[in-house]
CSV table of C-alpha atoms and ligand atoms in Angstrom, one decimal:
chain,number,residue,atom,x,y,z
A,1,MET,CA,-94.0,24.4,20.8
A,2,PRO,CA,-92.7,21.0,19.0
A,3,GLN,CA,-91.2,21.6,15.5
A,4,ALA,CA,-92.9,19.4,12.7
A,5,VAL,CA,-91.0,17.7,10.3
A,6,ILE,CA,-91.8,15.8,7.2
A,7,SER,CA,-90.3,12.4,7.8
A,8,GLY,CA,-91.2,10.2,4.8
A,9,THR,CA,-93.6,10.2,1.6
A,10,GLY,CA,-94.9,7.2,-0.2
A,11,LEU,CA,-96.5,6.9,-3.7
A,12,TYR,CA,-99.1,4.1,-4.9
A,13,GLN,CA,-98.8,3.8,-8.8
A,14,PRO,CA,-101.3,2.2,-10.8
A,15,PRO,CA,-100.5,-0.7,-12.9
A,16,HIS,CA,-101.9,0.8,-16.3
A,17,ILE,CA,-100.3,3.6,-18.9
A,18,VAL,CA,-102.5,5.1,-21.1
A,19,THR,CA,-100.7,7.2,-23.8
A,20,ASN,CA,-102.0,10.2,-25.7
A,21,GLU,CA,-102.1,8.2,-28.8
A,22,GLU,CA,-104.3,5.6,-27.0
A,23,LEU,CA,-106.6,7.9,-25.5
A,24,VAL,CA,-107.0,10.0,-28.8
A,25,ALA,CA,-107.4,6.8,-30.7
A,26,ALA,CA,-110.3,5.8,-28.3
A,27,TYR,CA,-111.9,9.2,-28.1
A,28,ASN,CA,-112.0,9.6,-32.0
A,29,ALA,CA,-113.4,6.4,-32.3
A,30,TYR,CA,-116.1,7.4,-29.8
A,31,ALA,CA,-116.7,10.6,-31.7
A,32,GLU,CA,-117.1,8.6,-35.1
A,33,ARG,CA,-119.7,6.5,-33.4
A,34,GLN,CA,-121.4,9.2,-31.8
A,35,ASN,CA,-121.5,11.2,-35.0
A,36,ALA,CA,-123.2,8.2,-37.2
A,37,ILE,CA,-125.6,8.1,-34.1
A,38,ASP,CA,-126.6,11.8,-34.5
A,39,ALA,CA,-126.4,12.1,-38.3
A,40,GLU,CA,-129.8,13.3,-38.7
A,41,ALA,CA,-129.9,15.8,-36.0
A,42,ILE,CA,-126.6,16.9,-37.0
A,43,ALA,CA,-127.9,17.2,-40.7
A,44,ARG,CA,-131.0,19.1,-39.3
A,45,GLY,CA,-128.4,21.4,-37.4
A,46,ASP,CA,-130.2,20.6,-34.2
A,47,LYS,CA,-126.7,19.0,-33.1
A,48,THR,CA,-123.1,19.7,-33.5
A,49,ALA,CA,-120.8,17.1,-34.8
A,50,LEU,CA,-117.8,16.0,-32.5
A,51,THR,CA,-114.4,17.1,-33.8
A,52,ALA,CA,-111.2,14.9,-33.7
A,53,SER,CA,-108.8,15.3,-30.3
A,54,SER,CA,-104.9,15.3,-31.4
A,55,VAL,CA,-102.0,14.3,-29.8
A,56,GLU,CA,-99.7,17.3,-30.8
A,57,PHE,CA,-102.6,19.6,-29.5
A,58,ILE,CA,-102.4,17.8,-26.1
A,59,GLU,CA,-98.7,17.7,-25.9
A,60,LYS,CA,-98.6,21.5,-27.0
A,61,ALA,CA,-101.4,22.7,-24.8
A,62,SER,CA,-100.3,20.8,-21.5
A,63,GLY,CA,-97.1,19.1,-21.8
A,64,ILE,CA,-99.0,15.9,-20.7
A,65,ARG,CA,-97.6,12.5,-22.7
A,66,GLN,CA,-99.1,9.8,-20.7
A,67,ARG,CA,-101.0,9.0,-17.6
A,68,TYR,CA,-101.3,6.0,-15.3
A,69,VAL,CA,-104.8,4.8,-14.5
A,70,ILE,CA,-106.2,1.9,-12.3
A,71,GLU,CA,-108.6,0.1,-14.9
A,72,LYS,CA,-107.7,1.2,-18.4
A,73,GLU,CA,-110.2,-1.3,-20.7
A,74,GLY,CA,-113.2,0.5,-19.7
A,75,VAL,CA,-111.4,4.1,-20.4
A,76,LEU,CA,-110.4,3.1,-23.8
A,77,ASP,CA,-113.5,1.1,-24.8
A,78,PRO,CA,-115.4,4.0,-27.2
A,79,ALA,CA,-118.9,2.5,-26.3
A,80,ARG,CA,-118.0,3.0,-22.7
A,81,MET,CA,-115.6,5.8,-22.1
A,82,ARG,CA,-115.2,5.7,-18.1
A,83,PRO,CA,-113.3,3.1,-16.0
A,84,LYS,CA,-115.0,-0.4,-15.0
A,85,PHE,CA,-114.9,-1.1,-11.2
A,86,ALA,CA,-116.5,-3.8,-9.6
A,87,GLU,CA,-118.8,-2.5,-6.5
A,88,ARG,CA,-117.3,-4.1,-3.4
A,89,PRO,CA,-119.3,-5.8,-0.4
A,90,ASP,CA,-119.4,-3.7,2.9
A,91,ASP,CA,-116.8,-6.1,4.5
A,92,GLN,CA,-114.3,-5.7,1.8
A,93,LEU,CA,-111.7,-3.0,1.8
A,94,SER,CA,-113.0,0.0,-0.5
A,95,LEU,CA,-110.8,0.6,-3.6
A,96,MET,CA,-109.9,4.2,-2.5
A,97,ALA,CA,-108.8,2.8,1.0
A,98,GLU,CA,-106.8,-0.1,-0.6
A,99,ILE,CA,-104.7,2.5,-2.7
A,100,ALA,CA,-104.5,4.9,0.3
A,101,ALA,CA,-103.1,2.0,2.6
A,102,ASP,CA,-100.2,1.2,-0.1
A,103,ALA,CA,-99.2,4.9,-0.1
A,104,CYS,CA,-99.2,5.0,3.6
A,105,ARG,CA,-97.3,2.1,4.3
A,106,LYS,CA,-94.5,3.3,1.9
A,107,ALA,CA,-94.5,6.5,3.5
A,108,LEU,CA,-94.5,4.9,6.8
A,109,ALA,CA,-91.4,2.8,5.8
A,110,ALA,CA,-89.4,5.6,4.6
A,111,ALA,CA,-90.1,7.5,8.1
A,112,GLY,CA,-89.1,4.4,9.9
A,113,ARG,CA,-92.5,4.2,11.3
A,114,THR,CA,-95.3,1.4,11.4
A,115,GLY,CA,-99.0,2.0,11.9
A,116,ALA,CA,-99.1,1.4,15.2
A,117,ASP,CA,-96.9,4.9,16.0
A,118,VAL,CA,-99.9,7.0,14.1
A,119,ASP,CA,-102.2,8.9,16.1
A,120,ALA,CA,-104.0,10.9,13.1
A,121,VAL,CA,-105.0,10.0,9.4
A,122,LEU,CA,-106.0,12.6,7.4
A,123,CYS,CA,-107.8,11.7,3.9
A,124,ALA,CA,-107.3,14.9,1.6
A,125,ALA,CA,-108.5,14.4,-1.9
A,126,SER,CA,-110.7,15.9,-4.6
A,127,ASN,CA,-113.6,13.2,-4.3
A,128,MET,CA,-114.4,10.8,-1.7
A,129,GLN,CA,-115.5,7.3,-2.8
A,130,ARG,CA,-118.8,7.6,-0.5
A,131,ALA,CA,-120.3,9.9,2.0
A,132,TYR,CA,-119.6,7.9,5.1
A,133,PRO,CA,-118.3,6.5,7.3
A,134,ALA,CA,-115.1,8.7,6.4
A,135,MET,CA,-112.4,7.1,4.2
A,136,ALA,CA,-109.6,8.1,6.6
A,137,VAL,CA,-111.4,5.8,9.5
A,138,GLU,CA,-111.1,2.8,7.0
A,139,ILE,CA,-107.7,3.6,6.0
A,140,GLN,CA,-106.9,4.2,9.9
A,141,GLN,CA,-107.8,0.4,10.6
A,142,ALA,CA,-106.3,-0.8,7.4
A,143,ILE,CA,-102.9,0.2,8.6
A,144,GLY,CA,-103.5,-0.5,12.2
A,145,ALA,CA,-103.3,3.4,13.2
A,146,GLY,CA,-104.5,4.7,16.6
A,147,GLY,CA,-106.3,8.3,17.5
A,148,TYR,CA,-108.4,9.5,14.9
A,149,GLY,CA,-109.4,10.3,11.3
A,150,PHE,CA,-111.0,12.5,8.9
A,151,ASP,CA,-112.0,13.4,5.3
A,152,MET,CA,-111.1,16.8,3.9
A,153,ASN,CA,-111.7,18.0,0.1
A,154,VAL,CA,-110.3,21.3,-1.3
A,155,ALA,CA,-109.8,20.0,-4.7
A,156,CYS,CA,-106.1,20.4,-5.9
A,157,SER,CA,-105.3,21.9,-2.9
A,158,SER,CA,-106.5,18.9,-0.6
A,159,ALA,CA,-102.8,17.8,0.2
A,160,THR,CA,-101.1,21.2,1.1
A,161,PHE,CA,-104.4,22.2,3.1
A,162,GLY,CA,-104.1,18.8,5.0
A,163,ILE,CA,-100.6,19.2,5.9
A,164,GLU,CA,-101.2,22.5,7.1
A,165,GLN,CA,-103.8,20.9,9.4
A,166,ALA,CA,-101.3,18.0,10.3
A,167,VAL,CA,-98.5,20.4,11.0
A,168,ASN,CA,-100.8,22.6,13.5
A,169,ALA,CA,-101.8,19.2,15.3
A,170,VAL,CA,-98.0,18.5,16.0
A,171,ARG,CA,-97.4,21.7,17.0
A,172,ALA,CA,-100.2,22.2,19.6
A,173,GLY,CA,-99.3,18.5,21.0
A,174,SER,CA,-102.8,17.1,19.8
A,175,ALA,CA,-101.1,14.6,17.4
A,176,LYS,CA,-97.2,13.3,17.2
A,177,CYS,CA,-97.4,11.6,14.3
A,178,VAL,CA,-99.9,12.4,11.4
A,179,LEU,CA,-100.5,10.6,8.2
A,180,VAL,CA,-101.9,13.1,4.9
A,181,VAL,CA,-102.9,10.7,2.1
A,182,ASN,CA,-104.2,11.5,-1.0
A,183,PRO,CA,-106.0,9.1,-3.0
A,184,GLU,CA,-107.1,10.7,-6.0
A,185,ILE,CA,-109.2,8.2,-8.5
A,186,THR,CA,-109.2,11.0,-11.3
A,187,SER,CA,-110.3,8.7,-14.0
A,188,ALA,CA,-113.9,8.2,-12.1
A,189,HIS,CA,-114.7,11.9,-12.5
A,190,ILE,CA,-113.4,13.1,-15.7
A,191,GLU,CA,-115.3,12.9,-18.7
A,192,TYR,CA,-113.4,11.0,-21.3
A,193,LYS,CA,-116.4,12.0,-23.7
A,194,ASP,CA,-115.3,15.8,-23.7
A,195,ARG,CA,-111.9,16.3,-26.2
A,196,ASP,CA,-111.6,19.6,-24.0
A,197,CYS,CA,-110.6,17.9,-21.1
A,198,HIS,CA,-110.2,14.0,-21.6
A,199,PHE,CA,-106.4,14.3,-21.7
A,200,ILE,CA,-106.2,15.9,-18.4
A,201,PHE,CA,-105.9,13.7,-15.1
A,202,GLY,CA,-104.5,10.5,-14.2
A,203,ASP,CA,-104.9,8.3,-11.0
A,204,VAL,CA,-102.2,7.8,-8.2
A,205,CYS,CA,-102.1,8.2,-4.4
A,206,THR,CA,-99.5,10.0,-2.2
A,207,ALA,CA,-98.9,9.8,1.7
A,208,THR,CA,-96.9,12.2,3.9
A,209,VAL,CA,-95.8,11.5,7.4
A,210,ILE,CA,-95.7,14.5,9.5
A,211,GLU,CA,-94.2,14.3,12.9
A,212,SER,CA,-92.7,16.1,15.9
A,213,ALA,CA,-89.1,16.5,15.4
A,214,ASP,CA,-88.3,15.9,19.0
A,215,THR,CA,-89.3,12.1,18.6
A,216,ALA,CA,-88.4,11.5,14.7
A,217,VAL,CA,-86.2,8.9,13.7
A,218,SER,CA,-86.2,8.9,10.0
A,219,THR,CA,-82.7,9.8,8.4
A,220,ASP,CA,-84.6,12.0,5.5
A,221,GLN,CA,-86.2,14.9,7.5
A,222,TRP,CA,-87.6,18.0,6.5
A,223,GLU,CA,-88.5,20.9,8.8
A,224,VAL,CA,-91.6,22.7,8.0
A,225,VAL,CA,-90.6,26.3,8.1
A,226,GLY,CA,-93.9,27.6,7.3
A,227,THR,CA,-97.4,27.0,5.8
A,228,ARG,CA,-100.0,29.3,4.1
A,229,LEU,CA,-103.4,28.7,2.7
A,230,ALA,CA,-105.8,31.0,0.5
A,231,THR,CA,-109.2,30.5,-0.8
A,232,GLN,CA,-111.2,32.7,-3.5
A,233,PHE,CA,-114.6,31.2,-5.0
A,234,SER,CA,-115.0,30.7,-8.8
A,235,ASN,CA,-117.0,28.4,-10.8
A,236,ALA,CA,-114.1,28.1,-13.4
A,237,ILE,CA,-113.7,24.4,-12.1
A,238,ARG,CA,-116.8,22.8,-10.9
A,239,ASN,CA,-118.3,19.4,-10.6
A,240,ASN,CA,-122.0,19.4,-9.3
A,241,PHE,CA,-122.3,15.7,-8.6
A,242,GLY,CA,-123.5,15.2,-5.0
A,243,PHE,CA,-126.1,13.9,-2.4
A,244,MET,CA,-128.8,16.6,-3.7
A,245,ASN,CA,-128.9,15.5,-7.3
A,246,ARG,CA,-131.3,12.6,-6.4
A,247,SER,CA,-133.9,14.9,-4.8
A,248,GLU,CA,-133.5,17.7,-7.5
A,249,ASP,CA,-134.5,15.0,-9.8
A,250,SER,CA,-131.6,15.8,-12.1
A,251,ASP,CA,-129.7,13.5,-14.6
A,252,PRO,CA,-126.7,12.0,-12.5
A,253,ALA,CA,-124.7,11.3,-16.0
A,254,ALA,CA,-125.5,15.1,-17.2
A,255,ARG,CA,-122.3,16.7,-18.0
A,256,ASP,CA,-122.4,18.9,-15.0
A,257,LYS,CA,-122.0,16.0,-12.9
A,258,THR,CA,-118.5,15.4,-13.6
A,259,PHE,CA,-115.0,17.9,-13.8
A,260,ARG,CA,-115.8,20.8,-16.1
A,261,GLN,CA,-113.6,23.8,-16.3
A,262,GLU,CA,-112.7,26.7,-18.6
A,263,GLY,CA,-109.3,25.8,-18.9
A,264,ARG,CA,-108.0,29.3,-20.5
A,265,LYS,CA,-109.7,31.3,-17.6
A,266,VAL,CA,-108.0,29.1,-15.0
A,267,PHE,CA,-104.8,29.6,-16.4
A,268,LYS,CA,-105.2,33.4,-17.0
A,269,GLU,CA,-106.5,33.9,-13.3
A,270,VAL,CA,-104.4,31.1,-11.3
A,271,VAL,CA,-101.0,31.7,-12.4
A,272,PRO,CA,-100.8,35.4,-10.9
A,273,MET,CA,-102.5,34.3,-7.8
A,274,ALA,CA,-99.9,31.3,-7.4
A,275,ALA,CA,-96.9,33.5,-8.1
A,276,ALA,CA,-98.0,36.1,-5.5
A,277,HIS,CA,-98.9,33.7,-3.2
A,278,ILE,CA,-95.6,32.2,-3.2
A,279,GLU,CA,-93.7,35.5,-3.0
A,280,ALA,CA,-95.9,36.8,0.0
A,281,HIS,CA,-95.4,33.6,1.8
A,282,LEU,CA,-91.7,33.6,1.5
A,283,ALA,CA,-91.6,37.2,2.3
A,284,ALA,CA,-93.5,36.7,5.8
A,285,LEU,CA,-90.6,34.4,6.6
A,286,GLY,CA,-88.2,36.7,5.5
A,287,LEU,CA,-87.0,34.8,2.2
A,288,GLU,CA,-86.7,35.3,-1.3
A,289,PRO,CA,-87.8,33.0,-4.2
A,290,THR,CA,-84.0,33.1,-5.3
A,291,GLN,CA,-83.1,31.5,-2.1
A,292,MET,CA,-85.3,28.5,-2.9
A,293,ARG,CA,-83.2,25.5,-4.1
A,294,ARG,CA,-86.2,23.9,-5.5
A,295,PHE,CA,-90.1,24.8,-6.2
A,296,TRP,CA,-92.3,21.5,-6.2
A,297,LEU,CA,-95.3,23.1,-8.1
A,298,HIS,CA,-98.8,21.8,-8.7
A,299,GLN,CA,-98.9,19.5,-11.7
A,300,ALA,CA,-101.6,20.9,-14.0
A,301,ASN,CA,-99.8,22.4,-17.0
A,302,LEU,CA,-96.4,22.9,-18.0
A,303,GLY,CA,-96.9,26.6,-19.3
A,304,MET,CA,-98.3,27.5,-16.2
A,305,ASN,CA,-95.4,26.3,-14.1
A,306,GLN,CA,-93.2,28.1,-16.3
A,307,LEU,CA,-95.0,31.4,-16.3
A,308,ILE,CA,-95.1,31.0,-12.3
A,309,LEU,CA,-91.3,30.3,-12.1
A,310,LYS,CA,-90.5,33.0,-14.8
A,311,LYS,CA,-92.5,35.6,-12.5
A,312,LEU,CA,-90.7,34.3,-9.2
A,313,VAL,CA,-86.9,33.8,-10.3
A,314,GLY,CA,-87.1,34.7,-13.9
A,315,ALA,CA,-86.4,30.7,-14.9
A,316,GLU,CA,-87.7,28.2,-17.1
A,317,ALA,CA,-89.6,25.6,-15.2
A,318,GLY,CA,-88.8,21.6,-15.5
A,319,GLY,CA,-85.4,20.5,-15.0
A,320,ASP,CA,-83.5,21.2,-11.6
A,321,LEU,CA,-85.4,24.3,-10.3
A,322,ALA,CA,-89.3,23.1,-10.5
A,323,PRO,CA,-89.4,19.4,-11.8
A,324,LEU,CA,-92.1,18.1,-13.8
A,325,VAL,CA,-94.2,15.0,-13.3
A,326,LEU,CA,-97.2,15.9,-15.5
A,327,ASP,CA,-95.2,14.5,-18.5
A,328,THR,CA,-95.4,10.8,-17.0
A,329,TYR,CA,-98.6,11.1,-14.6
A,330,ALA,CA,-100.4,14.0,-16.1
A,331,ASN,CA,-102.6,16.0,-13.8
A,332,THR,CA,-102.9,14.0,-10.5
A,333,SER,CA,-104.9,16.8,-8.5
A,334,SER,CA,-104.0,17.1,-5.1
A,335,ALA,CA,-101.4,14.4,-5.3
A,336,GLY,CA,-99.2,16.2,-7.9
A,337,SER,CA,-97.3,18.5,-5.9
A,338,VAL,CA,-96.6,16.0,-3.5
A,339,LEU,CA,-95.4,13.5,-6.0
A,340,ALA,CA,-93.1,16.2,-7.4
A,341,PHE,CA,-91.4,16.1,-3.9
A,342,HIS,CA,-91.5,12.5,-3.5
A,343,GLN,CA,-89.6,12.0,-6.6
A,344,TYR,CA,-87.2,15.3,-6.6
A,345,HIS,CA,-86.0,15.7,-3.3
A,346,ALA,CA,-83.2,13.0,-2.4
A,347,ASP,CA,-80.5,15.1,-3.9
A,348,MET,CA,-80.6,18.2,-1.8
A,349,ARG,CA,-78.0,19.1,1.0
A,350,PRO,CA,-78.8,20.0,4.5
A,351,GLY,CA,-80.1,23.3,5.2
A,352,GLU,CA,-81.6,23.9,1.5
A,353,LEU,CA,-84.9,25.3,1.3
A,354,GLY,CA,-88.0,24.3,-1.2
A,355,VAL,CA,-91.8,24.9,-1.5
A,356,ILE,CA,-94.3,22.7,-2.2
A,357,CYS,CA,-97.2,24.8,-4.1
A,358,SER,CA,-100.7,23.4,-5.1
A,359,PHE,CA,-103.5,25.5,-6.8
A,360,GLY,CA,-106.8,24.4,-8.3
A,361,ALA,CA,-110.7,24.6,-7.8
A,362,GLY,CA,-112.1,26.6,-5.4
A,363,TYR,CA,-109.8,28.5,-6.3
A,364,SER,CA,-107.6,27.2,-3.8
A,365,ILE,CA,-103.7,27.7,-3.2
A,366,GLY,CA,-101.4,26.3,-0.4
A,367,SER,CA,-97.8,26.6,0.2
A,368,VAL,CA,-95.2,24.5,2.4
A,369,VAL,CA,-92.0,26.0,2.8
A,370,LEU,CA,-89.5,23.2,3.6
A,371,ARG,CA,-85.7,23.1,4.8
A,372,ARG,CA,-83.7,19.8,4.8
A,373,LYS,CA,-82.6,19.1,7.9
B,401,CO8,N1,-107.6,18.2,-29.6
B,401,CO8,C1,-107.8,18.9,-30.3
B,401,CO8,N2,-108.0,20.0,-30.1
B,401,CO8,C2,-108.9,20.5,-29.2
B,401,CO8,C3,-108.8,19.7,-27.9
B,401,CO8,C4,-107.9,18.2,-28.3
B,401,CO8,N3,-108.2,17.3,-27.2
B,401,CO8,N4,-109.4,20.2,-27.0
B,401,CO8,C5,-109.5,21.5,-27.1
B,401,CO8,N5,-109.0,21.8,-28.5
B,401,CO8,C6,-109.4,23.1,-29.3
B,401,CO8,C7,-110.4,24.1,-28.6
B,401,CO8,O1,-111.7,23.4,-29.0
B,401,CO8,C8,-110.0,25.4,-29.1
B,401,CO8,O2,-110.5,25.1,-30.4
B,401,CO8,P1,-110.7,26.8,-30.9
B,401,CO8,O3,-109.8,27.6,-30.8
B,401,CO8,O4,-111.5,26.4,-32.7
B,401,CO8,O5,-112.0,27.3,-30.1
B,401,CO8,C9,-108.4,25.2,-29.2
B,401,CO8,O6,-108.1,23.7,-29.2
B,401,CO8,C10,-108.0,25.8,-28.0
B,401,CO8,O7,-108.5,25.3,-27.0
B,401,CO8,P2,-108.1,25.9,-25.3
B,401,CO8,O8,-108.2,27.4,-25.6
B,401,CO8,O9,-109.0,25.3,-24.2
B,401,CO8,O10,-106.7,25.6,-25.3
B,401,CO8,P3,-105.8,26.0,-24.1
B,401,CO8,O11,-104.5,26.4,-25.1
B,401,CO8,O12,-106.3,27.0,-23.2
B,401,CO8,O13,-105.2,24.6,-23.5
B,401,CO8,C11,-106.0,23.7,-21.3
B,401,CO8,C12,-106.4,23.7,-22.6
B,401,CO8,C13,-104.8,22.7,-21.5
B,401,CO8,C14,-107.0,22.9,-20.4
B,401,CO8,C15,-105.2,25.0,-20.6
B,401,CO8,O14,-106.0,25.7,-20.5
B,401,CO8,C16,-105.1,24.6,-19.0
B,401,CO8,O15,-104.5,23.6,-18.9
B,401,CO8,N6,-105.5,25.2,-18.1
B,401,CO8,C17,-105.3,25.4,-16.9
B,401,CO8,C18,-106.3,24.1,-16.1
B,401,CO8,C19,-105.8,24.1,-14.7
B,401,CO8,O16,-104.8,24.2,-14.1
B,401,CO8,N7,-106.9,23.7,-14.5
B,401,CO8,C20,-106.8,23.1,-12.9
B,401,CO8,C21,-108.0,21.8,-12.8
B,401,CO8,S1,-107.2,20.6,-11.4
B,401,CO8,C22,-108.1,20.9,-10.4
B,401,CO8,O17,-108.6,22.0,-9.9
B,401,CO8,C23,-108.6,20.0,-9.4
B,401,CO8,C24,-110.1,19.6,-9.8
B,401,CO8,C25,-110.9,18.5,-9.0
B,401,CO8,C26,-110.0,17.0,-9.6
B,401,CO8,C27,-111.0,16.5,-10.9
B,401,CO8,C28,-110.3,15.1,-11.2
B,401,CO8,C29,-111.2,14.5,-12.5
């Protein structure tokens, strides 16, 4: 059976930064405006006045300091509170495929490959821009790949679940070179009018090349030692947007049609699950957490990562052992753990081990154990 390696990663980074200060100023202006509109209902006790957001809360509760977005003006407009994207005609490359193709080309360049070498494209992300044709097939055409493409969604764990499918395809011999791409346009499905979550997400796209070790040409190869996936149903993170909305005569702009969560519940339930998942995966491979040179953890919350790491090895997250990217990029959904790997692996030596681990809605958890070749 061929051995699978990660031979390159790529990152599309959006052009605009939104700082916490800018985001909070926009939210507070929106809240003031909305409270003025609702003044009578608030006075009657029929509505609750919106309370201000705060930079201090955001940084203390999450560790996030800024995020990147593809479009900034609409997000920060108190009269809009969502990005403003132009609808593109069918014969133009869609926005999601455009950022995906950019990340794919960079990952292929890192792997010493071109689109012509790719025989499978998996578009793995929390949301797809349309129902069909599959985003992956459009990306496949944009980068000049052959073979096949399909979309998959396991929310924040989409990337690790995609990597396992790619590794299985390479091991089974059904594909030689697979691209897993994670275009996360989170700004289009977060509710900027809700102070509980307006700060959480940022846009990026990551791409990973997985190929057979026999034919890989990259100077930067990572043997996939093992992958493990797990899911357990939970409503604690949910978005009811979908094709049935129209027939249900439900309001497409209702609060339940964008991201919502019970953040504290997620925090409490997912931390022990993720730590136990990593520990069990490593044990099945005959490894201990203390043998890991690096943990590339899902980037949702600084406190979550610190607790997971403490349970595993008794250390603090951040710095060298479990690098953080969420302070700069915020939660980029499925792209977060791959982004951490992309930015923090060059210093590792041949033979050293690390784990990519994602966790999020579903609940879903995925881990990928890597050894530098
Ligand atoms: N400013 C000031 N105060 C605030 C704000 C704010 N912006 N927001 C909330 N507060 C208040 C609350 O109202 C509350 O007040 P009170 O005590 O009076 O009720 C108080 O602050 C404390 O609120 P919380 O208990 O909610 O605060 P926490 O300390 O729990 O922090 C977090 C909130 C940061 C959300 C934290 O709970 C967290 O990070 N939890 C983990 C969440 C997580 O990891 N979720 C995973 C989601 S990602 C995923 O799965 C992908 C989904 C698909 C992608 C979707 C892309 C859009």
